[in-house]
Amino acid sequence: MTNPIFSFDAGNRRRRNRVFFGLILILAGFLLLLQRFTNFEFRNWWALFLLIPAFGALSTGWLVYQNTGRINESVRGSLNGSLLLLTIAAMFLANLDWAIWWPLVVIVPGIILLLNGFSLPGSFERERPLALRLHRPWIGWSGLGVLFLGVGFLINQLGIFNPAAILPHWWAIAILIPAFGGIVTAFRLLASGNGFQWAAISNLLTTSIFGIVGVIALTGLDWNLLFPIFIIATGILLLLGVFRR
């Protein structure tokens, strides 16, 4: 049976990409002529070429969506691949000051991770037990942490608010967010009826790593405490694993 994800017309996709490429070339040439014969200035015209793979990825995702009638991993992957390119291209085309706006390249990956933090409706993965798809919530919560970090840096760069005025090591919260997500996931695992199995233990071990690092960073404690605390936490989890039944 043909995989519906890849059953769309590849020739049509190539034609669409050529259309994008042709339009970008025409626009770039027009802007260069305008810059040559007028006072119009467009320094970063080359950033237009970043739009070619970005629009190509969006076009592929749209074709897959039209063919399957739903948002699947191919559609989501196409969106992921285009978001960062579109952001970088927009920053250059708008001639933004990178010294101020650089947190955007942190915010967008955070959004991408957040969008990948759940199983898509109707997918085979969604039917699997949580213990077999633990990477999804971790990706999502990590994305939320990265997003928090990027927004914090951006509002500081724009002069809106300096998070360090309230909490000097505020950025450590971005590490604690996945740790909090790990605790939530641990309760979900226990509520699923699987008991304290190895999936829950590995999840708590990862949670402890993020939590310990986050707490030490937030409080400014001596980093030499990290290793012994981690050893103790690992030992406790191993003991819990022995008596998990």
mmCIF file of C-alpha atoms in Angstrom:
data_model
loop_
_atom_site.group_PDB
_atom_site.id
_atom_site.type_symbol
_atom_site.label_atom_id
_atom_site.label_comp_id
_atom_site.label_asym_id
_atom_site.label_seq_id
_atom_site.Cartn_x
_atom_site.Cartn_y
_atom_site.Cartn_z
ATOM 1 C CA MET A 1 0.000 0.000 0.000
ATOM 2 C CA THR A 2 1.255 3.468 -0.876
ATOM 3 C CA ASN A 3 2.035 5.677 2.076
ATOM 4 C CA PRO A 4 -0.478 8.564 1.896
ATOM 5 C CA ILE A 5 2.072 10.939 3.370
ATOM 6 C CA PHE A 6 4.258 10.643 0.278
ATOM 7 C CA SER A 7 1.581 10.028 -2.354
ATOM 8 C CA PHE A 8 1.312 13.652 -3.488
ATOM 9 C CA ASP A 9 2.718 14.653 -6.880
ATOM 10 C CA ALA A 10 6.463 15.233 -6.494
ATOM 11 C CA GLY A 11 6.531 17.017 -9.837
ATOM 12 C CA ASN A 12 3.939 19.479 -8.591
ATOM 13 C CA ARG A 13 6.079 20.150 -5.539
ATOM 14 C CA ARG A 14 9.116 20.855 -7.714
ATOM 15 C CA ARG A 15 7.086 23.236 -9.862
ATOM 16 C CA ARG A 16 5.925 25.109 -6.780
ATOM 17 C CA ASN A 17 9.519 25.442 -5.560
ATOM 18 C CA ARG A 18 10.575 26.772 -8.960
ATOM 19 C CA VAL A 19 7.778 29.322 -8.797
ATOM 20 C CA PHE A 20 9.031 30.493 -5.389
ATOM 21 C CA PHE A 21 12.597 30.652 -6.679
ATOM 22 C CA GLY A 22 11.585 32.593 -9.771
ATOM 23 C CA LEU A 23 9.505 35.101 -7.818
ATOM 24 C CA ILE A 24 12.314 35.661 -5.313
ATOM 25 C CA LEU A 25 14.806 36.254 -8.142
ATOM 26 C CA ILE A 26 12.473 38.746 -9.819
ATOM 27 C CA LEU A 27 11.881 40.581 -6.548
ATOM 28 C CA ALA A 28 15.607 40.659 -5.717
ATOM 29 C CA GLY A 29 16.470 41.967 -9.180
ATOM 30 C CA PHE A 30 13.772 44.625 -9.003
ATOM 31 C CA LEU A 31 15.013 45.820 -5.608
ATOM 32 C CA LEU A 32 18.606 45.974 -6.857
ATOM 33 C CA LEU A 33 17.521 48.086 -9.831
ATOM 34 C CA LEU A 34 15.488 50.319 -7.559
ATOM 35 C CA GLN A 35 18.488 50.730 -5.299
ATOM 36 C CA ARG A 36 20.721 51.505 -8.288
ATOM 37 C CA PHE A 37 18.598 54.271 -9.808
ATOM 38 C CA THR A 38 16.918 55.799 -6.738
ATOM 39 C CA ASN A 39 17.732 56.663 -3.148
ATOM 40 C CA PHE A 40 16.077 53.453 -2.013
ATOM 41 C CA GLU A 41 18.390 51.385 0.193
ATOM 42 C CA PHE A 42 17.920 47.684 0.802
ATOM 43 C CA ARG A 43 21.071 46.291 2.395
ATOM 44 C CA ASN A 44 20.075 42.758 3.248
ATOM 45 C CA TRP A 45 18.380 41.836 -0.035
ATOM 46 C CA TRP A 46 20.244 38.514 -0.019
ATOM 47 C CA ALA A 47 18.049 37.407 2.907
ATOM 48 C CA LEU A 48 15.262 36.961 0.355
ATOM 49 C CA PHE A 49 16.945 33.711 -0.654
ATOM 50 C CA LEU A 50 16.307 32.344 2.845
ATOM 51 C CA LEU A 51 12.627 32.498 1.965
ATOM 52 C CA ILE A 52 13.041 29.909 -0.801
ATOM 53 C CA PRO A 53 13.598 26.844 1.451
ATOM 54 C CA ALA A 54 11.177 28.296 4.015
ATOM 55 C CA PHE A 55 8.333 28.633 1.519
ATOM 56 C CA GLY A 56 9.325 25.309 -0.013
ATOM 57 C CA ALA A 57 8.887 23.594 3.359
ATOM 58 C CA LEU A 58 5.540 25.313 3.910
ATOM 59 C CA SER A 59 4.429 24.280 0.430
ATOM 60 C CA THR A 60 5.354 20.662 1.114
ATOM 61 C CA GLY A 61 3.467 20.721 4.397
ATOM 62 C CA TRP A 62 0.402 22.187 2.717
ATOM 63 C CA LEU A 63 0.462 19.532 -0.023
ATOM 64 C CA VAL A 64 0.688 16.768 2.590
ATOM 65 C CA TYR A 65 -2.192 18.315 4.533
ATOM 66 C CA GLN A 66 -4.316 18.508 1.378
ATOM 67 C CA ASN A 67 -3.517 14.892 0.574
ATOM 68 C CA THR A 68 -4.136 13.434 4.046
ATOM 69 C CA GLY A 69 -6.756 15.833 5.374
ATOM 70 C CA ARG A 70 -5.063 16.121 8.751
ATOM 71 C CA ILE A 71 -1.990 17.510 10.473
ATOM 72 C CA ASN A 72 0.553 14.702 10.709
ATOM 73 C CA GLU A 73 4.258 14.542 11.467
ATOM 74 C CA SER A 74 5.203 15.589 7.928
ATOM 75 C CA VAL A 75 3.056 18.716 8.194
ATOM 76 C CA ARG A 76 4.456 19.523 11.614
ATOM 77 C CA GLY A 77 8.007 18.894 10.407
ATOM 78 C CA SER A 78 7.511 21.262 7.470
ATOM 79 C CA LEU A 79 6.265 23.958 9.836
ATOM 80 C CA ASN A 80 9.233 23.382 12.144
ATOM 81 C CA GLY A 81 11.686 23.696 9.285
ATOM 82 C CA SER A 82 10.255 26.976 8.035
ATOM 83 C CA LEU A 83 9.677 28.927 11.262
ATOM 84 C CA LEU A 84 13.311 29.599 12.139
ATOM 85 C CA LEU A 85 14.263 30.434 8.544
ATOM 86 C CA LEU A 86 11.338 32.856 8.265
ATOM 87 C CA THR A 87 12.340 34.503 11.542
ATOM 88 C CA ILE A 88 15.976 34.979 10.531
ATOM 89 C CA ALA A 89 14.973 36.235 7.079
ATOM 90 C CA ALA A 90 12.481 38.694 8.591
ATOM 91 C CA MET A 91 15.115 40.021 11.001
ATOM 92 C CA PHE A 92 17.567 40.698 8.185
ATOM 93 C CA LEU A 93 14.957 42.098 5.799
ATOM 94 C CA ALA A 94 13.620 44.441 8.486
ATOM 95 C CA ASN A 95 17.232 45.386 9.304
ATOM 96 C CA LEU A 96 16.662 44.762 12.995
ATOM 97 C CA ASP A 97 19.500 45.334 15.431
ATOM 98 C CA TRP A 98 20.739 41.851 16.330
ATOM 99 C CA ALA A 99 22.241 43.193 19.550
ATOM 100 C CA ILE A 100 18.661 43.828 20.702
ATOM 101 C CA TRP A 101 16.508 41.311 18.865
ATOM 102 C CA TRP A 102 18.714 38.203 19.121
ATOM 103 C CA PRO A 103 16.354 36.582 21.710
ATOM 104 C CA LEU A 104 13.963 35.919 18.819
ATOM 105 C CA VAL A 105 16.246 33.082 17.713
ATOM 106 C CA VAL A 106 15.736 31.608 21.190
ATOM 107 C CA ILE A 107 11.982 32.199 21.312
ATOM 108 C CA VAL A 108 11.241 30.541 17.971
ATOM 109 C CA PRO A 109 13.038 27.238 18.773
ATOM 110 C CA GLY A 110 11.146 27.282 22.077
ATOM 111 C CA ILE A 111 7.882 27.545 20.150
ATOM 112 C CA ILE A 112 8.998 24.738 17.837
ATOM 113 C CA LEU A 113 9.802 22.457 20.790
ATOM 114 C CA LEU A 114 6.495 23.365 22.423
ATOM 115 C CA LEU A 115 4.595 22.450 19.248
ATOM 116 C CA ASN A 116 6.388 19.093 19.220
ATOM 117 C CA GLY A 117 5.606 18.341 22.856
ATOM 118 C CA PHE A 118 2.455 16.339 22.219
ATOM 119 C CA SER A 119 1.319 13.453 20.070
ATOM 120 C CA LEU A 120 -0.882 14.464 17.174
ATOM 121 C CA PRO A 121 -4.568 13.434 17.211
ATOM 122 C CA GLY A 122 -5.189 10.313 15.181
ATOM 123 C CA SER A 123 -1.532 9.299 15.112
ATOM 124 C CA PHE A 124 -0.266 5.836 15.985
ATOM 125 C CA GLU A 125 1.950 7.352 18.661
ATOM 126 C CA ARG A 126 -1.052 8.814 20.473
ATOM 127 C CA GLU A 127 -2.435 5.305 20.999
ATOM 128 C CA ARG A 128 0.727 4.147 22.744
ATOM 129 C CA PRO A 129 1.014 4.261 26.541
ATOM 130 C CA LEU A 130 2.617 7.350 28.033
ATOM 131 C CA ALA A 131 5.549 5.224 29.224
ATOM 132 C CA LEU A 132 6.466 4.577 25.569
ATOM 133 C CA ARG A 133 6.324 8.227 24.493
ATOM 134 C CA LEU A 134 7.930 10.019 27.410
ATOM 135 C CA HIS A 135 10.011 12.143 25.062
ATOM 136 C CA ARG A 136 6.951 14.144 24.022
ATOM 137 C CA PRO A 137 6.153 15.836 27.353
ATOM 138 C CA TRP A 138 9.854 16.417 27.960
ATOM 139 C CA ILE A 139 10.181 18.141 24.581
ATOM 140 C CA GLY A 140 7.130 20.270 25.336
ATOM 141 C CA TRP A 141 8.179 21.326 28.830
ATOM 142 C CA SER A 142 11.730 22.011 27.622
ATOM 143 C CA GLY A 143 10.263 24.171 24.870
ATOM 144 C CA LEU A 144 8.291 26.112 27.469
ATOM 145 C CA GLY A 145 11.520 26.683 29.394
ATOM 146 C CA VAL A 146 13.362 27.886 26.287
ATOM 147 C CA LEU A 147 10.422 30.148 25.420
ATOM 148 C CA PHE A 148 10.468 31.628 28.931
ATOM 149 C CA LEU A 149 14.203 32.242 28.607
ATOM 150 C CA GLY A 150 13.869 33.963 25.248
ATOM 151 C CA VAL A 151 10.982 36.182 26.352
ATOM 152 C CA GLY A 152 12.885 37.147 29.502
ATOM 153 C CA PHE A 153 15.936 38.194 27.502
ATOM 154 C CA LEU A 154 13.806 40.042 24.937
ATOM 155 C CA ILE A 155 11.875 42.197 27.421
ATOM 156 C CA ASN A 156 15.192 43.031 29.054
ATOM 157 C CA GLN A 157 16.812 43.941 25.723
ATOM 158 C CA LEU A 158 13.850 46.150 24.801
ATOM 159 C CA GLY A 159 14.081 47.953 28.122
ATOM 160 C CA ILE A 160 10.599 46.864 29.188
ATOM 161 C CA PHE A 161 11.590 45.009 32.325
ATOM 162 C CA ASN A 162 14.738 43.481 33.768
ATOM 163 C CA PRO A 163 13.913 40.120 35.399
ATOM 164 C CA ALA A 164 17.212 40.274 37.310
ATOM 165 C CA ALA A 165 15.804 43.193 39.302
ATOM 166 C CA ILE A 166 13.540 40.701 41.092
ATOM 167 C CA LEU A 167 15.538 37.494 40.792
ATOM 168 C CA PRO A 168 19.259 37.754 39.940
ATOM 169 C CA HIS A 169 19.414 34.217 38.559
ATOM 170 C CA TRP A 170 15.973 34.313 36.929
ATOM 171 C CA TRP A 171 17.221 32.330 33.918
ATOM 172 C CA ALA A 172 17.456 29.246 36.156
ATOM 173 C CA ILE A 173 13.647 29.077 36.088
ATOM 174 C CA ALA A 174 13.998 27.907 32.486
ATOM 175 C CA ILE A 175 15.763 24.816 33.882
ATOM 176 C CA LEU A 176 13.174 24.280 36.604
ATOM 177 C CA ILE A 177 10.249 24.363 34.165
ATOM 178 C CA PRO A 178 11.179 20.969 32.608
ATOM 179 C CA ALA A 179 11.760 19.663 36.150
ATOM 180 C CA PHE A 180 8.218 20.690 37.080
ATOM 181 C CA GLY A 181 7.009 19.029 33.893
ATOM 182 C CA GLY A 182 8.848 15.861 34.907
ATOM 183 C CA ILE A 183 6.967 15.828 38.222
ATOM 184 C CA VAL A 184 3.663 16.249 36.383
ATOM 185 C CA THR A 185 4.626 13.421 34.024
ATOM 186 C CA ALA A 186 5.537 11.215 37.002
ATOM 187 C CA PHE A 187 2.053 11.661 38.458
ATOM 188 C CA ARG A 188 0.542 10.904 35.054
ATOM 189 C CA LEU A 189 2.578 7.700 34.869
ATOM 190 C CA LEU A 190 1.452 6.623 38.328
ATOM 191 C CA ALA A 191 -2.156 7.495 37.499
ATOM 192 C CA SER A 192 -1.995 5.367 34.350
ATOM 193 C CA GLY A 193 -1.951 2.244 36.524
ATOM 194 C CA ASN A 194 1.494 1.003 35.500
ATOM 195 C CA GLY A 195 2.876 1.502 38.984
ATOM 196 C CA PHE A 196 6.412 2.562 39.799
ATOM 197 C CA GLN A 197 8.057 0.925 36.804
ATOM 198 C CA TRP A 198 11.334 1.766 35.118
ATOM 199 C CA ALA A 199 9.684 4.413 32.954
ATOM 200 C CA ALA A 200 8.707 6.319 36.094
ATOM 201 C CA ILE A 201 12.176 5.826 37.582
ATOM 202 C CA SER A 202 13.977 7.106 34.478
ATOM 203 C CA ASN A 203 11.567 10.030 34.324
ATOM 204 C CA LEU A 204 12.252 10.932 37.959
ATOM 205 C CA LEU A 205 16.001 10.554 37.411
ATOM 206 C CA THR A 206 15.864 13.072 34.570
ATOM 207 C CA THR A 207 13.624 15.284 36.696
ATOM 208 C CA SER A 208 16.134 15.191 39.533
ATOM 209 C CA ILE A 209 18.949 16.255 37.189
ATOM 210 C CA PHE A 210 17.020 19.275 35.951
ATOM 211 C CA GLY A 211 15.716 20.056 39.427
ATOM 212 C CA ILE A 212 19.083 19.904 41.185
ATOM 213 C CA VAL A 213 20.834 21.964 38.514
ATOM 214 C CA GLY A 214 17.982 24.474 38.486
ATOM 215 C CA VAL A 215 17.880 24.911 42.263
ATOM 216 C CA ILE A 216 21.654 25.344 42.539
ATOM 217 C CA ALA A 217 21.629 27.878 39.694
ATOM 218 C CA LEU A 218 18.653 29.767 41.122
ATOM 219 C CA THR A 219 19.981 29.986 44.663
ATOM 220 C CA GLY A 220 23.623 30.549 43.738
ATOM 221 C CA LEU A 221 24.833 27.602 45.802
ATOM 222 C CA ASP A 222 28.272 26.095 45.348
ATOM 223 C CA TRP A 223 28.325 24.001 42.153
ATOM 224 C CA ASN A 224 30.558 21.497 43.941
ATOM 225 C CA LEU A 225 27.381 20.337 45.696
ATOM 226 C CA LEU A 226 25.926 19.142 42.404
ATOM 227 C CA PHE A 227 27.700 15.803 42.130
ATOM 228 C CA PRO A 228 27.130 14.476 45.683
ATOM 229 C CA ILE A 229 23.468 15.553 45.633
ATOM 230 C CA PHE A 230 22.990 13.835 42.294
ATOM 231 C CA ILE A 231 24.628 10.654 43.620
ATOM 232 C CA ILE A 232 22.261 10.649 46.610
ATOM 233 C CA ALA A 233 19.217 11.209 44.391
ATOM 234 C CA THR A 234 20.289 8.393 42.062
ATOM 235 C CA GLY A 235 20.727 6.034 45.004
ATOM 236 C CA ILE A 236 17.257 6.845 46.323
ATOM 237 C CA LEU A 237 15.704 6.196 42.925
ATOM 238 C CA LEU A 238 17.534 2.876 42.594
ATOM 239 C CA LEU A 239 16.232 1.806 45.995
ATOM 240 C CA LEU A 240 12.728 2.771 44.957
ATOM 241 C CA GLY A 241 13.215 0.670 41.840
ATOM 242 C CA VAL A 242 14.150 -2.373 43.925
ATOM 243 C CA PHE A 243 10.987 -2.058 46.001
ATOM 244 C CA ARG A 244 8.763 -0.797 43.199
ATOM 245 C CA ARG A 245 6.504 -3.816 43.411
#
